[in-house]
Coordinates of C-alpha atoms in Angstrom, one line a residue:
X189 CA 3.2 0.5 30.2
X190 CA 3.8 -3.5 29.7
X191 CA 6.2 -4.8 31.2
X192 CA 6.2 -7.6 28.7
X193 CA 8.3 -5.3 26.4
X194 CA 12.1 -6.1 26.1
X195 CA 14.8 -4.6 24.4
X196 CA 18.2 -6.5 23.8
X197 CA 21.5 -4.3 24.5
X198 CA 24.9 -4.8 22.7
X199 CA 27.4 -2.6 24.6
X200 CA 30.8 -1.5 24.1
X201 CA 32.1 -1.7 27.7
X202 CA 36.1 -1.3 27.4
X203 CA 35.9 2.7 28.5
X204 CA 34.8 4.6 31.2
X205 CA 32.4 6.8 29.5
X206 CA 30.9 4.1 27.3
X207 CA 30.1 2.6 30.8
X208 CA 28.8 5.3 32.0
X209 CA 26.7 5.8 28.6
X210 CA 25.2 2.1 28.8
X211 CA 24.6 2.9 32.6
X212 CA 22.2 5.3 32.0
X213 CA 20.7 4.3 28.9
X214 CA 19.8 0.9 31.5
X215 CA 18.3 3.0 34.1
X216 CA 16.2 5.6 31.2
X217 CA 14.8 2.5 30.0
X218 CA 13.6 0.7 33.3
X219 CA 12.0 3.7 34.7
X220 CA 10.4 3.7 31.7
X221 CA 8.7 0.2 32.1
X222 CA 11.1 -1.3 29.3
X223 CA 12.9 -4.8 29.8
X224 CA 16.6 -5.0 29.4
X225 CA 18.5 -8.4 28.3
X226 CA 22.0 -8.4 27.8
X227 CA 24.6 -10.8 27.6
X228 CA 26.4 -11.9 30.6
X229 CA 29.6 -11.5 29.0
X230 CA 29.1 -7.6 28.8
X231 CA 27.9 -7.0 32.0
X232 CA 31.5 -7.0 33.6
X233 CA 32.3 -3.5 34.8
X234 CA 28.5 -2.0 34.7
X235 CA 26.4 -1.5 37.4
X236 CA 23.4 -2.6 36.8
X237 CA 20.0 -2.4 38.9
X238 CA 17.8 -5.2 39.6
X239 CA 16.0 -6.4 36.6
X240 CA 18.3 -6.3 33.9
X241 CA 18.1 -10.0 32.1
X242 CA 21.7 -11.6 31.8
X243 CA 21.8 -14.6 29.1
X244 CA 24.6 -16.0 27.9
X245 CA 24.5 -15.5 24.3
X246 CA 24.1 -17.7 21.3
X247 CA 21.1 -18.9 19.1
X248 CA 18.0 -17.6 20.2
X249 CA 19.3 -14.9 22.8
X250 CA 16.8 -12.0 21.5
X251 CA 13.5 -14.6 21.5
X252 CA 11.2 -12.3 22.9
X253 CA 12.5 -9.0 22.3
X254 CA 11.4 -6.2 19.8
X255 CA 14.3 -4.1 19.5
X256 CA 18.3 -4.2 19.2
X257 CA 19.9 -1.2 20.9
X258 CA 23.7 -0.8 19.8
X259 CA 25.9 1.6 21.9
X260 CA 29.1 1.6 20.7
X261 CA 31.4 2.0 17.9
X262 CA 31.6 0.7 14.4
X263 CA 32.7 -2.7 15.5
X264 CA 30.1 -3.1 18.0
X265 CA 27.2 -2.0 15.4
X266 CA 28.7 -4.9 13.0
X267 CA 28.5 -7.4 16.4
X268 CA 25.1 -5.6 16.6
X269 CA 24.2 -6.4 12.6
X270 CA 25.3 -10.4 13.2
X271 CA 22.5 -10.5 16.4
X272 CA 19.8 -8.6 13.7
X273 CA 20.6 -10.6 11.0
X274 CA 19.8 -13.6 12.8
X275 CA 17.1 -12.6 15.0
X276 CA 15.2 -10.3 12.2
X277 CA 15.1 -7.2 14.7
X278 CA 15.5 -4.2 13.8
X279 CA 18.8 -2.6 15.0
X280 CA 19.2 0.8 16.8
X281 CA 22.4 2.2 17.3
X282 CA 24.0 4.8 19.3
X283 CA 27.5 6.1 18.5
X284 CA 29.8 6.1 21.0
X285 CA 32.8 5.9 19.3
X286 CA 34.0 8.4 16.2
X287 CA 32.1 7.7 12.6
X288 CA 29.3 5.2 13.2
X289 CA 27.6 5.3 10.0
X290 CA 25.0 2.7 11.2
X291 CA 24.7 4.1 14.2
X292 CA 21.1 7.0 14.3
X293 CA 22.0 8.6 17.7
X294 CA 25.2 10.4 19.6
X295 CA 26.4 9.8 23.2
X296 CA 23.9 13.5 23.5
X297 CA 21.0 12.0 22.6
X298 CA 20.7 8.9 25.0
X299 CA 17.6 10.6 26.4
X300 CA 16.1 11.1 22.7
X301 CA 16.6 7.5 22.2
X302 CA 14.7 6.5 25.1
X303 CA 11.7 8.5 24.6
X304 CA 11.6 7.5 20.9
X305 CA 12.3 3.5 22.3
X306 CA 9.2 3.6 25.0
X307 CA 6.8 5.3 21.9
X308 CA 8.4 2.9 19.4
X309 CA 8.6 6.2 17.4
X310 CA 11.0 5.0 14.7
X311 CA 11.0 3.5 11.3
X312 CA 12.8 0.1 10.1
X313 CA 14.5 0.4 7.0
X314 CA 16.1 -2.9 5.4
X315 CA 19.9 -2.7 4.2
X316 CA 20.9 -5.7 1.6
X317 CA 23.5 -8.0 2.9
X318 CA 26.2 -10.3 1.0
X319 CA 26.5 -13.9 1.2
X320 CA 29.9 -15.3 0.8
X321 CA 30.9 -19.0 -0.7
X322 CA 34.7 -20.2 -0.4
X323 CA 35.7 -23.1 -3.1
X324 CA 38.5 -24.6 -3.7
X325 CA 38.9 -28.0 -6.2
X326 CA 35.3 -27.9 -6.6
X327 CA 34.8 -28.2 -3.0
X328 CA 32.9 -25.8 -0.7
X329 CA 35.3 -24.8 2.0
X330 CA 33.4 -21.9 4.1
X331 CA 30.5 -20.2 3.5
X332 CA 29.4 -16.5 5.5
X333 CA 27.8 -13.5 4.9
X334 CA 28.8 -9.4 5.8
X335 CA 26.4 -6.4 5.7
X336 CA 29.8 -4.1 5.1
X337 CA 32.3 -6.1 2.8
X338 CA 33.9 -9.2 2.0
X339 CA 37.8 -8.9 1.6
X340 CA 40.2 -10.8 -0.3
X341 CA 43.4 -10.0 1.3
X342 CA 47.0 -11.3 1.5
X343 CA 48.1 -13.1 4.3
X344 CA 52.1 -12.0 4.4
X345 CA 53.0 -8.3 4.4
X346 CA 56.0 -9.2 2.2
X347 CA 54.5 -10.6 -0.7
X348 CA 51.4 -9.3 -2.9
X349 CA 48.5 -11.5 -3.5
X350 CA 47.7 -12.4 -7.1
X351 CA 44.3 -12.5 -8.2
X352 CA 41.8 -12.6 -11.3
X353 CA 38.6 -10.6 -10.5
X354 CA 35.6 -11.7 -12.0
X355 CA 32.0 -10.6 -12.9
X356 CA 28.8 -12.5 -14.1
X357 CA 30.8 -15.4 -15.0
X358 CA 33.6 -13.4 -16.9
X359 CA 36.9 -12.6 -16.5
X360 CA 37.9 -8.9 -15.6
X361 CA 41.6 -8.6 -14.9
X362 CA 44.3 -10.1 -12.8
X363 CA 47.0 -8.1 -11.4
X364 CA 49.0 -8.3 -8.0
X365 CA 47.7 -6.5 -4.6
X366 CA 46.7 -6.1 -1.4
X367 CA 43.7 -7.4 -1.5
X368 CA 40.1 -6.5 -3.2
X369 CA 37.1 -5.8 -1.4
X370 CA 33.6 -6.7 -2.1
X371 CA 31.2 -4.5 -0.9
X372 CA 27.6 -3.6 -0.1
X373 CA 26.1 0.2 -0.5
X374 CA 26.6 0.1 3.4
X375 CA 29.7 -0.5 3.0
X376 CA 30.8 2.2 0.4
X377 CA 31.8 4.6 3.1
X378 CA 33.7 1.7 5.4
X379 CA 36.9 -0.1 3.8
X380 CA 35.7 0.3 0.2
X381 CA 35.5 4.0 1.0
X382 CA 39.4 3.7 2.7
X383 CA 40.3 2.4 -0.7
X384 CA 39.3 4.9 -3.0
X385 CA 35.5 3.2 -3.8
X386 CA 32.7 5.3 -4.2
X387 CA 30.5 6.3 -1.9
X388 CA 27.3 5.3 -2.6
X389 CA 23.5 6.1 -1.1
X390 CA 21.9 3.1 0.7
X391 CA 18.8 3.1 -1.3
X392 CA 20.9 2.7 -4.5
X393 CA 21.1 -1.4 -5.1
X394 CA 24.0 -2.5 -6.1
X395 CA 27.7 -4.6 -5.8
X396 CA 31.0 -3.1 -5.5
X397 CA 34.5 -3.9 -6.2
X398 CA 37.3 -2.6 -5.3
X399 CA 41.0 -3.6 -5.5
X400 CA 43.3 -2.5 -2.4
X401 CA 47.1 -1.4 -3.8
X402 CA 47.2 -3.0 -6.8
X403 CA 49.3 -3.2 -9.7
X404 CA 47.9 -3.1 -12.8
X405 CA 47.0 -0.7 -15.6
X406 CA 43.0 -1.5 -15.4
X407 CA 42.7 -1.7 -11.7
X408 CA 39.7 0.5 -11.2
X409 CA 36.6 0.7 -9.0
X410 CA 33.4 -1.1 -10.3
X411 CA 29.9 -0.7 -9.5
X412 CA 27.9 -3.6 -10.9
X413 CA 24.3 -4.9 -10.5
X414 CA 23.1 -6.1 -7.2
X415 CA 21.8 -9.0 -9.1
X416 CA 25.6 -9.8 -10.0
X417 CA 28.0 -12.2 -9.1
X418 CA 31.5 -11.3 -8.1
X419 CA 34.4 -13.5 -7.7
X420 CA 38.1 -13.6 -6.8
X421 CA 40.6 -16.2 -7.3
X422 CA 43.8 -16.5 -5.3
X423 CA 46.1 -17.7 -8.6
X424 CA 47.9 -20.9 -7.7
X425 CA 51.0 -19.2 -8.1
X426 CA 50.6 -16.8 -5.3
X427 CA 50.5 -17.5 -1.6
X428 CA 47.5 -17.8 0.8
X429 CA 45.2 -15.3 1.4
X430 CA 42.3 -14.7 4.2
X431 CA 38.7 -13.8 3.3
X432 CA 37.2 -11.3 5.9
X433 CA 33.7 -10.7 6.5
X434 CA 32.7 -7.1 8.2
X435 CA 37.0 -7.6 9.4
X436 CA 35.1 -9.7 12.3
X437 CA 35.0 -13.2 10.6
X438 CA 37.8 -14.6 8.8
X439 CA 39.0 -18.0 6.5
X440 CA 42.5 -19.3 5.6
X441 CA 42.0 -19.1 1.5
X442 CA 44.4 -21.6 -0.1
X443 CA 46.7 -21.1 -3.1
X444 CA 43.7 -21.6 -6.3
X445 CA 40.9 -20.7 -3.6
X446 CA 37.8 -18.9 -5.5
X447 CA 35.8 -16.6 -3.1
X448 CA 32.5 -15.6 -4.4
X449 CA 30.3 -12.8 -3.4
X450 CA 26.6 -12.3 -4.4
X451 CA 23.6 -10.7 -2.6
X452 CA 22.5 -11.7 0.6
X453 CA 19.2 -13.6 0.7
X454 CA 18.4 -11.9 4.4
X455 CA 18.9 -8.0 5.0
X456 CA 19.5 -6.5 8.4
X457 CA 17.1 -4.2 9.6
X458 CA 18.0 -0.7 10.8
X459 CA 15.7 1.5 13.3
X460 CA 15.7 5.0 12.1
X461 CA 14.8 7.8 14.1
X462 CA 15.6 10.3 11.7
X463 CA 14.3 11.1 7.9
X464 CA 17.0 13.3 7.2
X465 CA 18.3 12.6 3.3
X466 CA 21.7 10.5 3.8
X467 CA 24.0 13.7 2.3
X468 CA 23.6 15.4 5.8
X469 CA 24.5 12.0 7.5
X470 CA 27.9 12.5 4.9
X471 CA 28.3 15.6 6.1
X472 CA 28.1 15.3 8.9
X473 CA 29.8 11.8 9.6
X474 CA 32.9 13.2 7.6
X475 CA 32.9 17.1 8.6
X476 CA 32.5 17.9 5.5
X477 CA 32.7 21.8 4.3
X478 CA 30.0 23.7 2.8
X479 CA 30.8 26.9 3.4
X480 CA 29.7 28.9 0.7
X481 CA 26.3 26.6 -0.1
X482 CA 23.4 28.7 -0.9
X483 CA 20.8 26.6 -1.4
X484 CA 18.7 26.2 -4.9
X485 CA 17.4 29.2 -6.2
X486 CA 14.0 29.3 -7.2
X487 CA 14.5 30.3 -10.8
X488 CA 17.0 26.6 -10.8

């Protein structure tokens, strides 16, 4: 084995057992003959053997590497999805907190992931992004991008935020709420999911809207083409909202602020080490029941 490979590792290092995870994931991989970098920052707490490459972070920290191994929760996978984005590396991630919907391995399989790591036995799969564009008086006041959502969302608990939703150039509706979320297929099962957006399969290409609390008669869910162009205004009579990206990345929108939402020009790439269809990873991921499935029939 080369010992030119090298893997960069995001870690979520604020509990004992994660430690312990990202501990031996560390040592599986050396003995193996694969390279570890990983930000100085996150190397607090861990022991780590001799060899592990501590960088401190920013542009160009993965030069060099061929894969992105995520162990953590859904918050470190979206601080995973910022370093794939920008690197072009496929992601890998390892659940160790409770959903992880982009993550392809549990806290059991750390063993699994190595072997599959050393053979580069997995398959990259590309996930469409969002990029976001913040105007206000024909000025550009923030631009970002989210592999999850965008969300438009009021800024004082006391007072609702009053917007007019837009599509392809068009008004939609305008009605006081929460907020509205702008979302990728990804995201369907993250905050769009939480309020009462559709899920929808990752292969499926499209945009999604949907309004957080709001009241209004016409208020409803939309699923639009990924070729689309969403947009939310913060009316001028209304107070300040904040735009979140992924809920990592956030802007101070302004009283008559437009925020606009269209697809991303760069995905992020996933490592999958499963083909399993994504209703089992529903399932699964939410506990579904199906007790009481028999399976198709052959005269169906």
């Amino acid at each position: 084995m080369s010992d030119r490979r090298t893997v960069f590792l995001i870690a979520h290092t604020g509990r004992e057992a994660a430690l312990r995870s990202v501990e031996g994931l560390v040592d599986g991989l050396l003995r193996a003959g694969i390279r570890i970098r990983l930000l100085e920052a996150e190397a607090v707490g861990l022991d780590l053997p001799e060899g592990v490459e501590l960088v401190p972070g920013g542009h160009g920290a993965a030069d060099g590497c061929e894969l992105i191994l995520v162990a953590g929760g859904d918050g470190t996978l979206l601080r995973g999805a910022e370093l794939a984005r920008e690197s072009g590396l496929p992601m890998l991630g390892i659940n160790l907190g409770r959903v992880g919907f982009l993550a392809e391995a549990e806290r059991d399989d750390l063993a699994t992931v190595v072997e599959r790591v050393v053979a580069a036995d997995y398959e990259v799969e590309e996930r469409m992004t969002v990029d976001v564009l913040v105007r206000a008086n024909g000025d550009v006041l923030h631009e970002d991008w989210a592999l999850n959502e965008a969300s438009v969302e009021k800024a004082s608990r006391d007072r609702m935020l009053e917007v007019v939703t837009e599509v392809d150039g068009r008004p939609v509706s305008t009605f006081g709420c929460d907020g509205v979320v702008l979302s990728t297929p990804t995201g369907s099962t993250a905050y769009a999911f939480s309020g009462g957006g559709p899920v929808v399969w990752p292969e499926v290409e499209a945009l999604l809207m949907v309004p957080i609390s709001a009241h209004a008669l016409f208020a409803r869910p939309l699923v639009t083409s990924p070729d689309s162009v969403l947009a939310v205004e913060v009316l001028p009579k209304t107070p300040h909202g904040v735009l979140w990206c992924d809920g990592r990345r956030s802007a101070e929108l302004p009283a008559g602020a437009r925020v606009e939402v269209r697809r991303g020009k760069t995905p992020v790439r996933l490592a999958r080490l499963h083909r399993a269809p994504f209703t089992d990873r529903l399932v699964a991921k939410f506990a579904l029941p199906v007790v009481g499935w028999r399976g198709r029939s052959d005269n169906c």
